[in-house]
PDB file of C-alpha atoms in Angstrom:
ATOM      1  CA  LEU A   1     -23.391  -9.927  -0.378  1.00  0.00           C
ATOM      2  CA  ARG A   2     -26.356 -11.885  -1.747  1.00  0.00           C
ATOM      3  CA  GLN A   3     -24.200 -14.206  -3.848  1.00  0.00           C
ATOM      4  CA  GLY A   4     -22.170 -17.250  -2.900  1.00  0.00           C
ATOM      5  CA  ASP A   5     -22.911 -20.708  -1.605  1.00  0.00           C
ATOM      6  CA  ALA A   6     -21.251 -20.660   1.823  1.00  0.00           C
ATOM      7  CA  ARG A   7     -22.981 -22.697   4.529  1.00  0.00           C
ATOM      8  CA  PHE A   8     -22.720 -19.772   6.919  1.00  0.00           C
ATOM      9  CA  ARG A   9     -22.177 -16.110   6.183  1.00  0.00           C
ATOM     10  CA  VAL A  10     -20.476 -14.205   8.979  1.00  0.00           C
ATOM     11  CA  TYR A  11     -20.703 -10.429   8.943  1.00  0.00           C
ATOM     12  CA  ALA A  12     -18.927  -8.070  11.304  1.00  0.00           C
ATOM     13  CA  SER A  13     -20.540  -4.825  12.346  1.00  0.00           C
ATOM     14  CA  SER A  14     -18.731  -2.285  14.470  1.00  0.00           C
ATOM     15  CA  VAL A  15     -22.062  -1.508  16.177  1.00  0.00           C
ATOM     16  CA  SER A  16     -24.889  -3.788  17.252  1.00  0.00           C
ATOM     17  CA  PHE A  17     -27.956  -4.523  15.114  1.00  0.00           C
ATOM     18  CA  THR A  18     -29.828  -5.440  18.317  1.00  0.00           C
ATOM     19  CA  SER A  19     -32.511  -2.923  19.158  1.00  0.00           C
ATOM     20  CA  LEU A  20     -32.296  -1.576  22.706  1.00  0.00           C
ATOM     21  CA  VAL A  21     -35.716  -0.227  23.675  1.00  0.00           C
ATOM     22  CA  LEU A  22     -36.173   0.987  27.235  1.00  0.00           C
ATOM     23  CA  ASP A  23     -39.752   1.013  28.474  1.00  0.00           C
ATOM     24  CA  LEU A  24     -39.661   2.943  31.719  1.00  0.00           C
ATOM     25  CA  SER A  25     -43.440   3.099  32.111  1.00  0.00           C
ATOM     26  CA  ASP A  26     -43.360   0.151  34.548  1.00  0.00           C
ATOM     27  CA  PRO A  27     -44.355   1.605  37.950  1.00  0.00           C
ATOM     28  CA  GLY A  28     -41.932  -0.809  39.626  1.00  0.00           C
ATOM     29  CA  LEU A  29     -39.011   1.136  38.150  1.00  0.00           C
ATOM     30  CA  ASP A  30     -40.290   4.354  39.744  1.00  0.00           C
ATOM     31  CA  ALA A  31     -38.722   6.424  36.955  1.00  0.00           C
ATOM     32  CA  PRO A  32     -39.066  10.224  37.112  1.00  0.00           C
ATOM     33  CA  GLU A  33     -42.304  11.350  35.431  1.00  0.00           C
ATOM     34  CA  PRO A  34     -40.685  12.713  32.209  1.00  0.00           C
ATOM     35  CA  MET A  35     -38.932   9.359  31.668  1.00  0.00           C
ATOM     36  CA  ARG A  36     -42.018   7.111  31.998  1.00  0.00           C
ATOM     37  CA  ARG A  37     -42.185   6.137  28.346  1.00  0.00           C
ATOM     38  CA  SER A  38     -40.422   3.956  25.772  1.00  0.00           C
ATOM     39  CA  PHE A  39     -37.348   5.149  23.902  1.00  0.00           C
ATOM     40  CA  TYR A  40     -34.178   3.881  22.289  1.00  0.00           C
ATOM     41  CA  LEU A  41     -31.198   3.684  24.606  1.00  0.00           C
ATOM     42  CA  ASN A  42     -28.640   4.554  21.920  1.00  0.00           C
ATOM     43  CA  VAL A  43     -29.330   5.851  18.412  1.00  0.00           C
ATOM     44  CA  ASP A  44     -25.607   5.927  17.655  1.00  0.00           C
ATOM     45  CA  GLN A  45     -25.870   2.262  16.649  1.00  0.00           C
ATOM     46  CA  TRP A  46     -28.286   0.607  14.141  1.00  0.00           C
ATOM     47  CA  ASP A  47     -31.316   1.867  16.127  1.00  0.00           C
ATOM     48  CA  GLY A  48     -30.497   5.254  14.619  1.00  0.00           C
ATOM     49  CA  PHE A  49     -30.787   3.816  11.097  1.00  0.00           C
ATOM     50  CA  PRO A  50     -33.879   1.587  11.221  1.00  0.00           C
ATOM     51  CA  LEU A  51     -34.678   1.643   7.490  1.00  0.00           C
ATOM     52  CA  GLU A  52     -31.136   0.701   6.514  1.00  0.00           C
ATOM     53  CA  ARG A  53     -31.040  -2.026   9.184  1.00  0.00           C
ATOM     54  CA  ARG A  54     -34.369  -3.455   8.020  1.00  0.00           C
ATOM     55  CA  ARG A  55     -33.194  -3.437   4.397  1.00  0.00           C
ATOM     56  CA  LEU A  56     -29.997  -5.336   5.273  1.00  0.00           C
ATOM     57  CA  LEU A  57     -31.870  -7.865   7.413  1.00  0.00           C
ATOM     58  CA  ASP A  58     -34.757  -8.426   4.965  1.00  0.00           C
ATOM     59  CA  GLU A  59     -33.135  -8.012   1.562  1.00  0.00           C
ATOM     60  CA  VAL A  60     -29.565  -9.209   2.099  1.00  0.00           C
ATOM     61  CA  PHE A  61     -29.096 -11.294   5.243  1.00  0.00           C
ATOM     62  CA  SER A  62     -32.383 -13.260   5.346  1.00  0.00           C
ATOM     63  CA  PRO A  63     -32.557 -14.383   1.694  1.00  0.00           C
ATOM     64  CA  ALA A  64     -28.945 -15.598   1.838  1.00  0.00           C
ATOM     65  CA  GLY A  65     -29.692 -17.655   4.951  1.00  0.00           C
ATOM     66  CA  GLY A  66     -27.223 -18.964   7.484  1.00  0.00           C
ATOM     67  CA  THR A  67     -26.282 -15.430   8.478  1.00  0.00           C
ATOM     68  CA  ILE A  68     -24.370 -14.755  11.695  1.00  0.00           C
ATOM     69  CA  VAL A  69     -23.696 -11.125  12.613  1.00  0.00           C
ATOM     70  CA  LEU A  70     -20.869 -10.375  15.043  1.00  0.00           C
ATOM     71  CA  SER A  71     -20.919  -6.954  16.672  1.00  0.00           C
ATOM     72  CA  GLY A  72     -19.922  -4.965  19.723  1.00  0.00           C
ATOM     73  CA  ASP A  73     -19.369  -1.418  20.972  1.00  0.00           C
ATOM     74  CA  ILE A  74     -22.333  -1.327  23.357  1.00  0.00           C
ATOM     75  CA  HIS A  75     -20.429  -2.625  26.439  1.00  0.00           C
ATOM     76  CA  SER A  76     -22.867  -5.549  26.845  1.00  0.00           C
ATOM     77  CA  GLY A  77     -23.361  -9.103  25.648  1.00  0.00           C
ATOM     78  CA  PHE A  78     -26.428 -10.042  23.585  1.00  0.00           C
ATOM     79  CA  ALA A  79     -27.641 -13.043  21.613  1.00  0.00           C
ATOM     80  CA  THR A  80     -30.384 -12.031  19.205  1.00  0.00           C
ATOM     81  CA  GLN A  81     -32.667 -13.998  16.884  1.00  0.00           C
ATOM     82  CA  HIS A  82     -33.302 -11.458  14.114  1.00  0.00           C
ATOM     83  CA  GLY A  83     -35.360 -13.881  12.053  1.00  0.00           C
ATOM     84  CA  ALA A  84     -35.527 -17.446  10.825  1.00  0.00           C
ATOM     85  CA  ALA A  85     -32.196 -17.121   9.002  1.00  0.00           C
ATOM     86  CA  VAL A  86     -30.263 -14.437  10.937  1.00  0.00           C
ATOM     87  CA  VAL A  87     -28.699 -14.419  14.412  1.00  0.00           C
ATOM     88  CA  GLU A  88     -26.402 -11.918  16.071  1.00  0.00           C
ATOM     89  CA  PHE A  89     -23.849 -12.162  18.856  1.00  0.00           C
ATOM     90  CA  THR A  90     -22.851  -8.854  20.425  1.00  0.00           C
ATOM     91  CA  ALA A  91     -19.616  -9.195  22.396  1.00  0.00           C
ATOM     92  CA  PRO A  92     -19.456  -7.717  25.912  1.00  0.00           C
ATOM     93  CA  ALA A  93     -17.040  -5.077  27.151  1.00  0.00           C
ATOM     94  CA  ILE A  94     -13.484  -6.363  27.407  1.00  0.00           C
ATOM     95  CA  SER A  95     -11.688  -3.658  29.343  1.00  0.00           C
ATOM     96  CA  SER A  96     -13.972  -0.621  29.088  1.00  0.00           C
ATOM     97  CA  GLU A  97     -16.739   0.058  31.579  1.00  0.00           C
ATOM     98  CA  THR A  98     -19.896  -2.044  31.285  1.00  0.00           C
ATOM     99  CA  LEU A  99     -23.192  -0.507  30.165  1.00  0.00           C
ATOM    100  CA  SER A 100     -24.797  -0.913  33.604  1.00  0.00           C
ATOM    101  CA  GLY A 101     -21.733   0.652  35.184  1.00  0.00           C
ATOM    102  CA  MET A 102     -21.843   3.627  32.808  1.00  0.00           C
ATOM    103  CA  LEU A 103     -25.535   4.218  33.500  1.00  0.00           C
ATOM    104  CA  ALA A 104     -25.061   4.043  37.259  1.00  0.00           C
ATOM    105  CA  ARG A 105     -22.030   6.348  37.159  1.00  0.00           C
ATOM    106  CA  SER A 106     -23.577   8.924  34.836  1.00  0.00           C
ATOM    107  CA  SER A 107     -26.835   9.234  36.775  1.00  0.00           C
ATOM    108  CA  GLY A 108     -26.458  12.747  38.019  1.00  0.00           C
ATOM    109  CA  GLY A 109     -28.599  15.719  38.900  1.00  0.00           C
ATOM    110  CA  SER A 110     -30.947  15.586  41.856  1.00  0.00           C
ATOM    111  CA  ALA A 111     -30.808  12.787  44.402  1.00  0.00           C
ATOM    112  CA  GLU A 112     -34.100  11.470  42.997  1.00  0.00           C
ATOM    113  CA  ARG A 113     -32.703  11.364  39.446  1.00  0.00           C
ATOM    114  CA  ALA A 114     -29.457   9.697  40.577  1.00  0.00           C
ATOM    115  CA  GLU A 115     -31.417   7.027  42.468  1.00  0.00           C
ATOM    116  CA  ALA A 116     -33.636   6.434  39.419  1.00  0.00           C
ATOM    117  CA  GLY A 117     -30.507   5.949  37.286  1.00  0.00           C
ATOM    118  CA  ARG A 118     -29.128   3.398  39.735  1.00  0.00           C
ATOM    119  CA  ARG A 119     -32.459   1.530  39.724  1.00  0.00           C
ATOM    120  CA  LEU A 120     -32.376   1.413  35.931  1.00  0.00           C
ATOM    121  CA  ALA A 121     -28.778   0.131  35.967  1.00  0.00           C
ATOM    122  CA  ASP A 122     -29.792  -2.578  38.467  1.00  0.00           C
ATOM    123  CA  HIS A 123     -32.702  -3.711  36.256  1.00  0.00           C
ATOM    124  CA  LEU A 124     -31.232  -2.938  32.840  1.00  0.00           C
ATOM    125  CA  GLU A 125     -31.071  -6.528  31.572  1.00  0.00           C
ATOM    126  CA  ALA A 126     -34.750  -7.153  32.355  1.00  0.00           C
ATOM    127  CA  VAL A 127     -35.811  -3.802  30.876  1.00  0.00           C
ATOM    128  CA  VAL A 128     -33.834  -4.348  27.652  1.00  0.00           C
ATOM    129  CA  SER A 129     -35.133  -7.916  27.311  1.00  0.00           C
ATOM    130  CA  ALA A 130     -38.728  -6.760  27.807  1.00  0.00           C
ATOM    131  CA  GLY A 131     -38.260  -4.108  25.111  1.00  0.00           C
ATOM    132  CA  ASN A 132     -37.017  -6.540  22.445  1.00  0.00           C
ATOM    133  CA  PRO A 133     -38.608 -10.001  22.077  1.00  0.00           C
ATOM    134  CA  ALA A 134     -35.814 -11.014  19.660  1.00  0.00           C
ATOM    135  CA  LEU A 135     -33.280 -11.055  22.517  1.00  0.00           C
ATOM    136  CA  ARG A 136     -32.378 -14.520  23.748  1.00  0.00           C
ATOM    137  CA  TYR A 137     -29.660 -13.348  26.122  1.00  0.00           C
ATOM    138  CA  ALA A 138     -28.749  -9.988  27.632  1.00  0.00           C
ATOM    139  CA  GLN A 139     -26.086  -9.118  30.165  1.00  0.00           C
ATOM    140  CA  THR A 140     -24.868  -5.605  30.888  1.00  0.00           C
ATOM    141  CA  ARG A 141     -22.669  -5.889  33.973  1.00  0.00           C
ATOM    142  CA  ARG A 142     -19.844  -8.334  33.196  1.00  0.00           C
ATOM    143  CA  HIS A 143     -16.723  -8.121  31.048  1.00  0.00           C
ATOM    144  CA  GLY A 144     -15.845 -10.827  28.587  1.00  0.00           C
ATOM    145  CA  VAL A 145     -15.324 -12.111  25.094  1.00  0.00           C
ATOM    146  CA  GLY A 146     -17.320 -14.027  22.525  1.00  0.00           C
ATOM    147  CA  VAL A 147     -16.057 -17.164  20.797  1.00  0.00           C
ATOM    148  CA  LEU A 148     -17.704 -18.475  17.618  1.00  0.00           C
ATOM    149  CA  ARG A 149     -16.969 -21.944  16.243  1.00  0.00           C
ATOM    150  CA  ILE A 150     -18.278 -23.205  12.913  1.00  0.00           C
ATOM    151  CA  ASP A 151     -17.997 -26.885  12.054  1.00  0.00           C
ATOM    152  CA  GLY A 152     -19.691 -27.883   8.820  1.00  0.00           C
ATOM    153  CA  GLU A 153     -23.441 -27.495   9.308  1.00  0.00           C
ATOM    154  CA  HIS A 154     -23.184 -26.560  12.988  1.00  0.00           C
ATOM    155  CA  ALA A 155     -22.140 -23.428  14.860  1.00  0.00           C
ATOM    156  CA  THR A 156     -21.667 -22.686  18.549  1.00  0.00           C
ATOM    157  CA  ALA A 157     -21.116 -19.384  20.282  1.00  0.00           C
ATOM    158  CA  GLU A 158     -19.869 -18.782  23.805  1.00  0.00           C
ATOM    159  CA  PHE A 159     -19.863 -15.730  26.008  1.00  0.00           C
ATOM    160  CA  ARG A 160     -17.013 -16.027  28.524  1.00  0.00           C
ATOM    161  CA  GLU A 161     -17.585 -13.423  31.202  1.00  0.00           C
ATOM    162  CA  LEU A 162     -16.085 -12.139  34.432  1.00  0.00           C
ATOM    163  CA  PRO A 163     -17.436  -9.760  37.081  1.00  0.00           C
ATOM    164  CA  ALA A 164     -16.510  -6.125  36.464  1.00  0.00           C
ATOM    165  CA  GLU A 165     -14.732  -5.750  39.816  1.00  0.00           C
ATOM    166  CA  LEU A 166     -12.509  -8.737  39.022  1.00  0.00           C
ATOM    167  CA  CYS A 167     -11.361  -7.131  35.776  1.00  0.00           C
ATOM    168  CA  ALA A 168      -9.969  -4.158  37.666  1.00  0.00           C
ATOM    169  CA  GLN A 169      -7.434  -6.400  39.442  1.00  0.00           C
ATOM    170  CA  CYS A 170      -4.121  -7.873  38.336  1.00  0.00           C
ATOM    171  CA  LEU A 171      -4.593 -11.625  38.774  1.00  0.00           C
ATOM    172  CA  TYR A 172      -1.951 -13.110  36.479  1.00  0.00           C
ATOM    173  CA  GLU A 173      -0.471 -14.964  39.446  1.00  0.00           C
ATOM    174  CA  GLN A 174      -3.881 -16.281  40.638  1.00  0.00           C
ATOM    175  CA  PRO A 175      -5.513 -17.946  37.613  1.00  0.00           C
ATOM    176  CA  GLY A 176      -7.627 -20.127  39.897  1.00  0.00           C
ATOM    177  CA  GLN A 177      -9.355 -17.054  41.275  1.00  0.00           C
ATOM    178  CA  VAL A 178     -10.246 -16.012  37.729  1.00  0.00           C
ATOM    179  CA  ARG A 179     -11.458 -19.488  36.728  1.00  0.00           C
ATOM    180  CA  ALA A 180     -13.631 -19.714  39.840  1.00  0.00           C
ATOM    181  CA  GLN A 181     -15.602 -16.619  38.785  1.00  0.00           C
ATOM    182  CA  LEU A 182     -15.747 -17.285  35.049  1.00  0.00           C
ATOM    183  CA  GLN A 183     -19.285 -17.595  33.696  1.00  0.00           C
ATOM    184  CA  VAL A 184     -19.885 -19.238  30.318  1.00  0.00           C
ATOM    185  CA  ARG A 185     -23.097 -19.026  28.324  1.00  0.00           C
ATOM    186  CA  ARG A 186     -23.282 -21.217  25.196  1.00  0.00           C
ATOM    187  CA  PHE A 187     -25.579 -21.219  22.199  1.00  0.00           C
ATOM    188  CA  ALA A 188     -25.825 -23.594  19.266  1.00  0.00           C
ATOM    189  CA  LEU A 189     -27.482 -23.478  15.871  1.00  0.00           C
ATOM    190  CA  ASP A 190     -27.563 -25.533  12.698  1.00  0.00           C
ATOM    191  CA  ARG A 191     -27.470 -24.370   9.095  1.00  0.00           C
ATOM    192  CA  GLY A 192     -30.800 -26.096   8.452  1.00  0.00           C
ATOM    193  CA  ASP A 193     -32.408 -24.485  11.510  1.00  0.00           C
ATOM    194  CA  MET A 194     -30.947 -21.152  12.513  1.00  0.00           C
ATOM    195  CA  ARG A 195     -32.891 -20.934  15.782  1.00  0.00           C
ATOM    196  CA  LEU A 196     -30.667 -20.149  18.753  1.00  0.00           C
ATOM    197  CA  ARG A 197     -30.745 -22.798  21.448  1.00  0.00           C
ATOM    198  CA  ASP A 198     -28.886 -23.207  24.714  1.00  0.00           C
ATOM    199  CA  ALA A 199     -25.919 -25.560  24.425  1.00  0.00           C
TER     200      ALA A 199
END
């Protein structure tokens, strides 16, 4: 993995490298007392293997430079600046439920606990962004796809996203209705400067 002279190295990971830290100590979230702390949202992705993730990022991806990681399986879209030479694009949910939707739906137990879960789902993007300064973009409530284009020394990435409720409808005969609600977020980077920037 360290060898080769490609301008960009693109790696696929079935799970996201992006760390998802939830800090529920903010009084504005009014989380139940036992939850008012920081914790990982999901240790079934690279957050569960921090030493291995750090070794890949520091010893393999960063020295090679020009590294773009493509990932998914967290039902959300993220753009992450892992370091000066490594970026990651995590593709959003295509047809499965979004992360915010799953959190809202699975908030059970007492009425107080269910309401706290809905509040977290409503503020999830802000909470996740606050917990990870490497995040440049976070969305947890829309469906979509990611498109990566590499042209010589330049690369662009797009998130093309639709509201969750729209994706539950059959709109093949009304493409205008789909286009009207399509949201696109674009990023660009250069091989000489791997910093993510809005495009």
